[in-house]
Amino acid sequence: MKSVKCPTCSRKVMKYGKTRAGVQRWFCKVCHLSFTNVYNDATKIFQSFLNWLFSKKTQKDMPGQGRTFRRTTKRFWNLWPLPPKIDVSRDVVYVDGIYLSRNLCVLICCDNTHVLGWYVCRTENFRAWSNLMKRIAEPKVVISDGGTGFTKALKYVWPLASHQRCLFHAFCQVRRYITNAPKTMAGRDLLSIARNLFKVKTPEAACAWINELRNWRILYNTFLQEMTTDEYGNKRATHERLLKAENSLLKLVKQHTLFTFIEIADISVPNTNNRIEGGVNAQLRDMLRAHRGLSLERRLKAVYWWCYMHSPRPLSISEILKVMPTDESISLIYQRFNEREKVDYSIPQWGDGLAWNELHRSTEFPTYWD
């Protein structure tokens, strides 16, 4: 058992009887301070809260059907784990977004072993991707599935990083347009070309695949130019979905993001983002499925906690309880910034009031009104 020390001078103390409740009282001979040593079990309870959150154990199987557990762990739902700032550059990182509802998405960035950052937004866009990437050192290669606004954010935040588009998602986009069983010969040939993406391993094979895609267009050019007139007299392409499937592949070829894993020889670059799909997103979905019934805010915090505990250097449990912000502290910060913004709007703007520099200038010519 650890020796009890005085909270004032940190010296050893002696027993000094007990309180009416039967709690041991202690006395310091130096400070003449009498106190009771209250045991703080918040760390232990918080650890059990995280163990439950990351497991498939349900509250129904707990004693009292989890009523005691919910009462003792309710305070931990107020904490918000913050993402770390990554200063060390990685060779390869993976980015993707997981949707918790129609208008709530969590953007996640990870490497082969840890989660590097996360950011919550309504939809995937340039601003959201930029805010996620600004806290992470620029890597050599980024693998993504082509989320909205990511390409623009990559050029703005990580201009020197190479981009590898996930080949599986590129194939799925083609299959989404022409289905898995096309009825036309052109559709079947294009689906076969898309499947051949996974067989490309060398620069020669990549050039052969691009030529195969171009030859497909030459072969079915007349067929693809067929037009259809609707009931209102408007003309549109008869095989519009075939053209969209082809354009999705041509766009990646023009952007040079389809075969980046072949062009970079000094490091090993995967051609899919299976690491984040199976290693992060699948784990998060399993966790939310095991604890279904949580409110949207608690689902979001559960994702935050999983990402934080799988970050490179998470703090200890006791440090987390000390430094992580709560709902109350975030609300207070928001209120202060809101009040400051109101004050800024109340100050006269340009053209509404006199500026000091307009009548007080530092020049070589004399000014007699100073």
XYZ file of C-alpha atoms in Angstrom:
370
model
C 0.000 0.000 0.000
C 1.338 3.449 -0.899
C 2.121 5.739 2.029
C -0.185 8.702 2.463
C 1.446 12.124 2.187
C 0.322 15.575 3.154
C -1.334 17.457 0.273
C 0.401 20.682 1.396
C 4.014 19.738 2.187
C 4.116 16.200 0.699
C 5.514 14.681 3.908
C 4.435 11.475 5.559
C 1.435 11.713 7.879
C 0.058 9.677 10.762
C -3.328 8.155 11.403
C -5.677 10.411 13.312
C -8.757 8.386 14.063
C -11.781 8.018 11.811
C -14.760 10.109 10.843
C -18.376 9.271 11.748
C -18.673 7.579 8.382
C -15.754 5.294 9.218
C -13.264 6.943 6.853
C -9.637 7.053 8.000
C -8.457 10.502 9.073
C -4.814 11.601 8.685
C -2.764 14.275 10.465
C 0.419 16.120 9.409
C 2.730 17.066 12.287
C 4.437 19.782 10.252
C 1.411 21.575 8.780
C -0.977 20.557 11.582
C -3.440 19.628 8.854
C -6.132 17.020 9.375
C -7.627 15.466 6.258
C -9.128 12.340 4.743
C -7.521 10.625 1.753
C -10.251 10.241 -0.834
C -9.514 7.577 -3.432
C -10.142 8.763 -6.999
C -11.373 5.854 -9.117
C -12.085 7.947 -12.240
C -9.112 6.435 -14.060
C -10.266 2.890 -13.410
C -13.850 3.636 -14.427
C -12.749 5.423 -17.590
C -10.591 2.451 -18.580
C -13.580 0.140 -18.153
C -15.631 2.564 -20.259
C -13.106 2.359 -23.125
C -12.878 -1.433 -22.799
C -16.655 -1.680 -23.182
C -16.701 0.783 -26.075
C -14.099 -1.145 -28.085
C -15.650 -4.557 -27.370
C -18.861 -6.274 -28.401
C -20.126 -6.555 -24.825
C -23.635 -5.154 -24.419
C -25.010 -3.363 -21.387
C -27.864 -5.848 -21.202
C -25.413 -8.547 -20.090
C -24.041 -6.382 -17.256
C -25.315 -6.555 -13.658
C -28.548 -4.621 -13.371
C -28.715 -4.491 -17.187
C -26.083 -1.765 -17.204
C -27.847 0.838 -15.066
C -24.868 1.254 -12.729
C -22.476 1.324 -15.662
C -24.447 4.073 -17.415
C -24.625 6.137 -14.234
C -20.897 5.935 -13.468
C -19.702 6.462 -17.049
C -22.131 9.202 -18.062
C -19.554 11.942 -17.359
C -17.084 10.505 -19.873
C -19.442 11.143 -22.783
C -18.732 14.870 -22.263
C -15.070 14.496 -23.275
C -13.815 15.278 -26.777
C -10.505 13.611 -27.785
C -8.449 15.932 -29.976
C -6.410 14.673 -32.949
C -2.610 14.887 -32.622
C -0.323 17.032 -34.741
C 1.893 14.810 -36.894
C 5.314 16.352 -37.556
C 7.079 13.273 -38.960
C 6.458 12.608 -42.642
C 5.237 9.172 -43.745
C 5.980 7.400 -46.995
C 2.386 6.337 -47.667
C -0.860 7.528 -46.071
C -4.463 6.541 -46.728
C -7.446 8.897 -46.572
C -11.157 8.163 -46.608
C -14.443 9.329 -45.119
C -17.023 7.380 -43.135
C -20.612 8.641 -42.981
C -22.473 8.343 -39.678
C -25.647 9.891 -41.116
C -26.749 11.680 -44.241
C -25.151 14.992 -43.205
C -22.350 13.827 -40.908
C -19.039 12.511 -42.188
C -15.727 11.835 -40.426
C -12.651 12.188 -42.628
C -9.796 9.910 -41.503
C -6.124 9.716 -42.412
C -3.932 6.779 -41.399
C -0.684 5.051 -42.246
C 0.111 1.341 -42.103
C -0.028 1.195 -38.304
C -1.778 4.232 -36.769
C -4.553 6.751 -37.266
C -2.924 10.117 -37.957
C -5.904 12.467 -37.948
C -9.652 12.883 -38.239
C -12.048 15.711 -38.997
C -15.841 15.940 -38.827
C -17.835 17.649 -41.580
C -21.227 17.536 -43.260
C -19.923 16.368 -46.630
C -16.564 15.769 -48.261
C -15.303 19.059 -49.696
C -12.146 21.088 -50.226
C -12.312 22.951 -46.903
C -12.844 19.799 -44.842
C -10.018 17.907 -46.525
C -7.699 20.903 -46.106
C -8.389 21.137 -42.372
C -7.624 17.443 -41.968
C -4.380 17.554 -43.952
C -2.959 20.738 -42.403
C -2.222 18.956 -39.096
C -0.292 16.137 -40.794
C 3.197 16.353 -42.296
C 3.268 16.019 -46.068
C 3.801 12.371 -47.110
C 5.339 10.999 -50.295
C 2.232 9.209 -51.596
C -1.467 9.539 -50.762
C -3.955 6.797 -51.598
C -7.623 7.778 -51.826
C -10.900 6.697 -53.371
C -11.518 10.006 -55.124
C -13.641 11.890 -52.590
C -15.167 15.220 -53.560
C -12.729 18.124 -53.183
C -9.739 15.944 -52.275
C -7.737 16.562 -55.459
C -7.971 20.328 -55.022
C -7.021 20.112 -51.341
C -4.063 17.873 -52.191
C -2.631 20.452 -54.592
C -3.174 23.215 -52.020
C -1.893 21.559 -48.803
C 0.423 18.767 -50.002
C 1.633 20.001 -53.419
C 4.678 17.686 -53.531
C 2.836 14.482 -52.605
C 1.986 11.947 -55.316
C -1.579 10.696 -55.619
C -2.570 7.084 -56.189
C -6.241 6.447 -56.936
C -7.590 3.212 -55.478
C -7.951 0.778 -58.396
C -10.784 -1.095 -56.758
C -12.854 2.072 -56.421
C -12.050 2.980 -60.030
C -13.338 -0.425 -61.116
C -16.435 -0.104 -58.923
C -17.256 3.244 -60.507
C -17.225 1.645 -63.962
C -19.335 -1.249 -62.720
C -21.794 1.189 -61.175
C -22.436 2.736 -64.594
C -22.660 -0.395 -66.749
C -23.631 -3.008 -64.078
C -21.906 -6.331 -63.556
C -23.663 -7.922 -66.554
C -23.801 -5.443 -69.483
C -26.186 -6.297 -72.300
C -24.104 -4.770 -75.110
C -20.830 -6.039 -76.525
C -19.225 -2.624 -75.909
C -20.234 -2.772 -72.252
C -18.846 -6.283 -71.807
C -15.554 -5.313 -73.410
C -15.259 -2.173 -71.252
C -15.960 -4.183 -68.103
C -13.239 -6.630 -69.106
C -10.813 -3.728 -69.614
C -11.675 -2.372 -66.166
C -11.036 -5.800 -64.623
C -7.631 -5.910 -66.284
C -6.587 -2.951 -64.111
C -5.663 -5.368 -61.330
C -3.289 -7.259 -63.664
C -1.137 -4.194 -64.387
C 2.206 -4.536 -62.586
C 4.797 -2.982 -64.908
C 5.104 0.224 -66.982
C 4.795 -1.837 -70.172
C 1.555 -3.381 -68.955
C 0.241 0.095 -68.058
C 0.930 1.388 -71.586
C -0.725 -1.703 -73.066
C -3.800 -1.145 -70.882
C -4.109 2.511 -71.964
C -3.823 1.450 -75.629
C -6.504 -1.151 -75.048
C -8.831 1.547 -73.706
C -8.129 3.779 -76.723
C -8.707 0.906 -79.159
C -12.044 0.244 -77.488
C -13.108 3.801 -78.265
C -11.991 3.492 -81.879
C -13.798 0.182 -82.326
C -17.138 1.356 -80.893
C -16.952 5.036 -81.870
C -19.900 4.842 -84.284
C -21.945 2.910 -81.733
C -21.210 5.420 -78.980
C -22.193 8.406 -81.162
C -25.788 7.232 -81.495
C -28.313 9.827 -80.302
C -31.850 9.482 -78.954
C -34.618 12.096 -79.137
C -36.972 12.237 -76.168
C -40.638 13.244 -76.174
C -39.722 16.936 -75.831
C -37.450 16.917 -78.884
C -34.187 17.026 -76.910
C -31.303 14.872 -78.108
C -29.077 12.928 -75.784
C -26.550 10.131 -76.123
C -28.176 6.715 -76.402
C -25.350 4.987 -74.514
C -24.810 7.720 -71.931
C -23.789 5.365 -69.133
C -21.138 3.750 -71.311
C -19.677 7.163 -72.045
C -19.637 8.064 -68.343
C -17.856 4.809 -67.513
C -15.236 5.497 -70.166
C -14.768 9.102 -69.045
C -14.218 7.992 -65.442
C -11.196 5.966 -66.589
C -9.912 8.558 -69.056
C -10.015 11.234 -66.365
C -7.753 9.172 -64.107
C -5.358 8.497 -66.974
C -5.095 12.232 -67.767
C -4.540 13.075 -64.092
C -1.725 10.483 -63.867
C -3.198 8.994 -60.688
C -3.958 5.492 -61.938
C -0.462 3.979 -62.070
C 1.484 5.981 -59.486
C 2.379 2.737 -57.691
C 4.427 1.767 -60.767
C 6.132 5.124 -61.294
C 7.571 5.307 -57.752
C 10.308 2.709 -57.358
C 12.100 3.683 -54.116
C 9.178 2.749 -51.838
C 6.439 0.134 -51.928
C 3.103 1.756 -52.816
C -0.166 -0.218 -52.701
C -2.685 0.304 -55.497
C -5.754 0.144 -53.215
C -6.755 1.757 -49.923
C -7.676 -1.562 -48.283
C -5.649 -0.536 -45.228
C -8.109 2.166 -44.214
C -11.188 0.371 -45.532
C -10.539 -2.856 -43.658
C -8.280 -1.694 -40.847
C -10.175 1.441 -39.772
C -13.596 1.869 -41.369
C -14.591 -1.775 -40.922
C -13.555 -1.652 -37.246
C -15.561 1.523 -36.688
C -18.656 0.058 -38.330
C -18.379 -3.087 -36.196
C -18.103 -0.965 -33.049
C -21.149 1.140 -33.950
C -23.090 -1.972 -34.916
C -22.285 -3.646 -31.580
C -23.489 -0.547 -29.680
C -26.382 0.417 -31.928
C -28.894 2.712 -30.293
C -26.392 5.438 -29.395
C -27.335 9.004 -30.227
C -25.651 10.673 -33.171
C -23.389 12.723 -30.896
C -22.277 9.653 -28.962
C -21.647 7.735 -32.173
C -19.412 10.581 -33.271
C -17.537 10.566 -29.956
C -17.167 6.774 -30.131
C -15.449 7.176 -33.515
C -13.250 9.908 -32.028
C -12.214 7.705 -29.106
C -11.362 4.756 -31.350
C -9.256 6.958 -33.606
C -7.486 8.632 -30.694
C -6.600 5.405 -28.904
C -5.145 4.107 -32.194
C -3.116 7.284 -32.814
C 0.720 7.155 -32.620
C 1.145 8.411 -29.030
C -2.095 8.616 -27.028
C -1.891 10.073 -23.550
C -2.357 8.009 -20.443
C -5.817 7.650 -18.961
C -5.082 10.078 -16.125
C -3.683 12.692 -18.536
C -6.681 12.335 -20.838
C -9.045 13.183 -17.986
C -6.976 16.286 -17.208
C -6.406 17.862 -20.622
C -9.207 16.756 -22.964
C -11.903 19.419 -23.485
C -15.496 18.869 -22.424
C -18.819 19.994 -23.820
C -18.934 22.806 -21.272
C -15.463 24.141 -22.110
C -16.149 24.049 -25.853
C -19.456 25.857 -25.345
C -17.672 28.511 -23.282
C -15.043 29.032 -25.990
C -17.739 29.282 -28.648
C -19.619 31.812 -26.535
C -16.507 33.971 -26.106
C -15.761 33.987 -29.828
C -19.397 34.750 -30.565
C -19.368 37.728 -28.205
C -16.083 38.951 -29.713
C -17.589 38.740 -33.190
C -20.577 40.784 -32.054
C -18.224 43.456 -30.676
C -16.297 43.549 -33.953
C -19.511 44.099 -35.872
C -20.541 46.921 -33.521
C -17.297 48.876 -34.135
C -17.631 51.436 -36.987
C -16.257 50.003 -40.208
C -14.199 51.700 -42.904
C -15.894 54.869 -44.042
C -18.028 55.129 -40.887
C -15.519 56.834 -38.581
C -12.238 58.760 -38.479
C -8.937 56.901 -38.568
C -6.037 58.160 -36.463
C -3.550 57.845 -39.342
C -5.605 60.126 -41.524
C -4.673 63.167 -39.361
C -1.343 62.003 -37.896
C 1.329 61.135 -40.441
C 5.086 60.751 -40.090
C 6.535 62.591 -43.097
C 9.393 64.993 -43.821
C 6.923 67.843 -44.218
C 5.702 69.676 -41.049
C 2.151 69.028 -39.849
C 0.839 71.641 -37.442
C -2.250 69.844 -36.183
C -0.261 67.176 -34.214
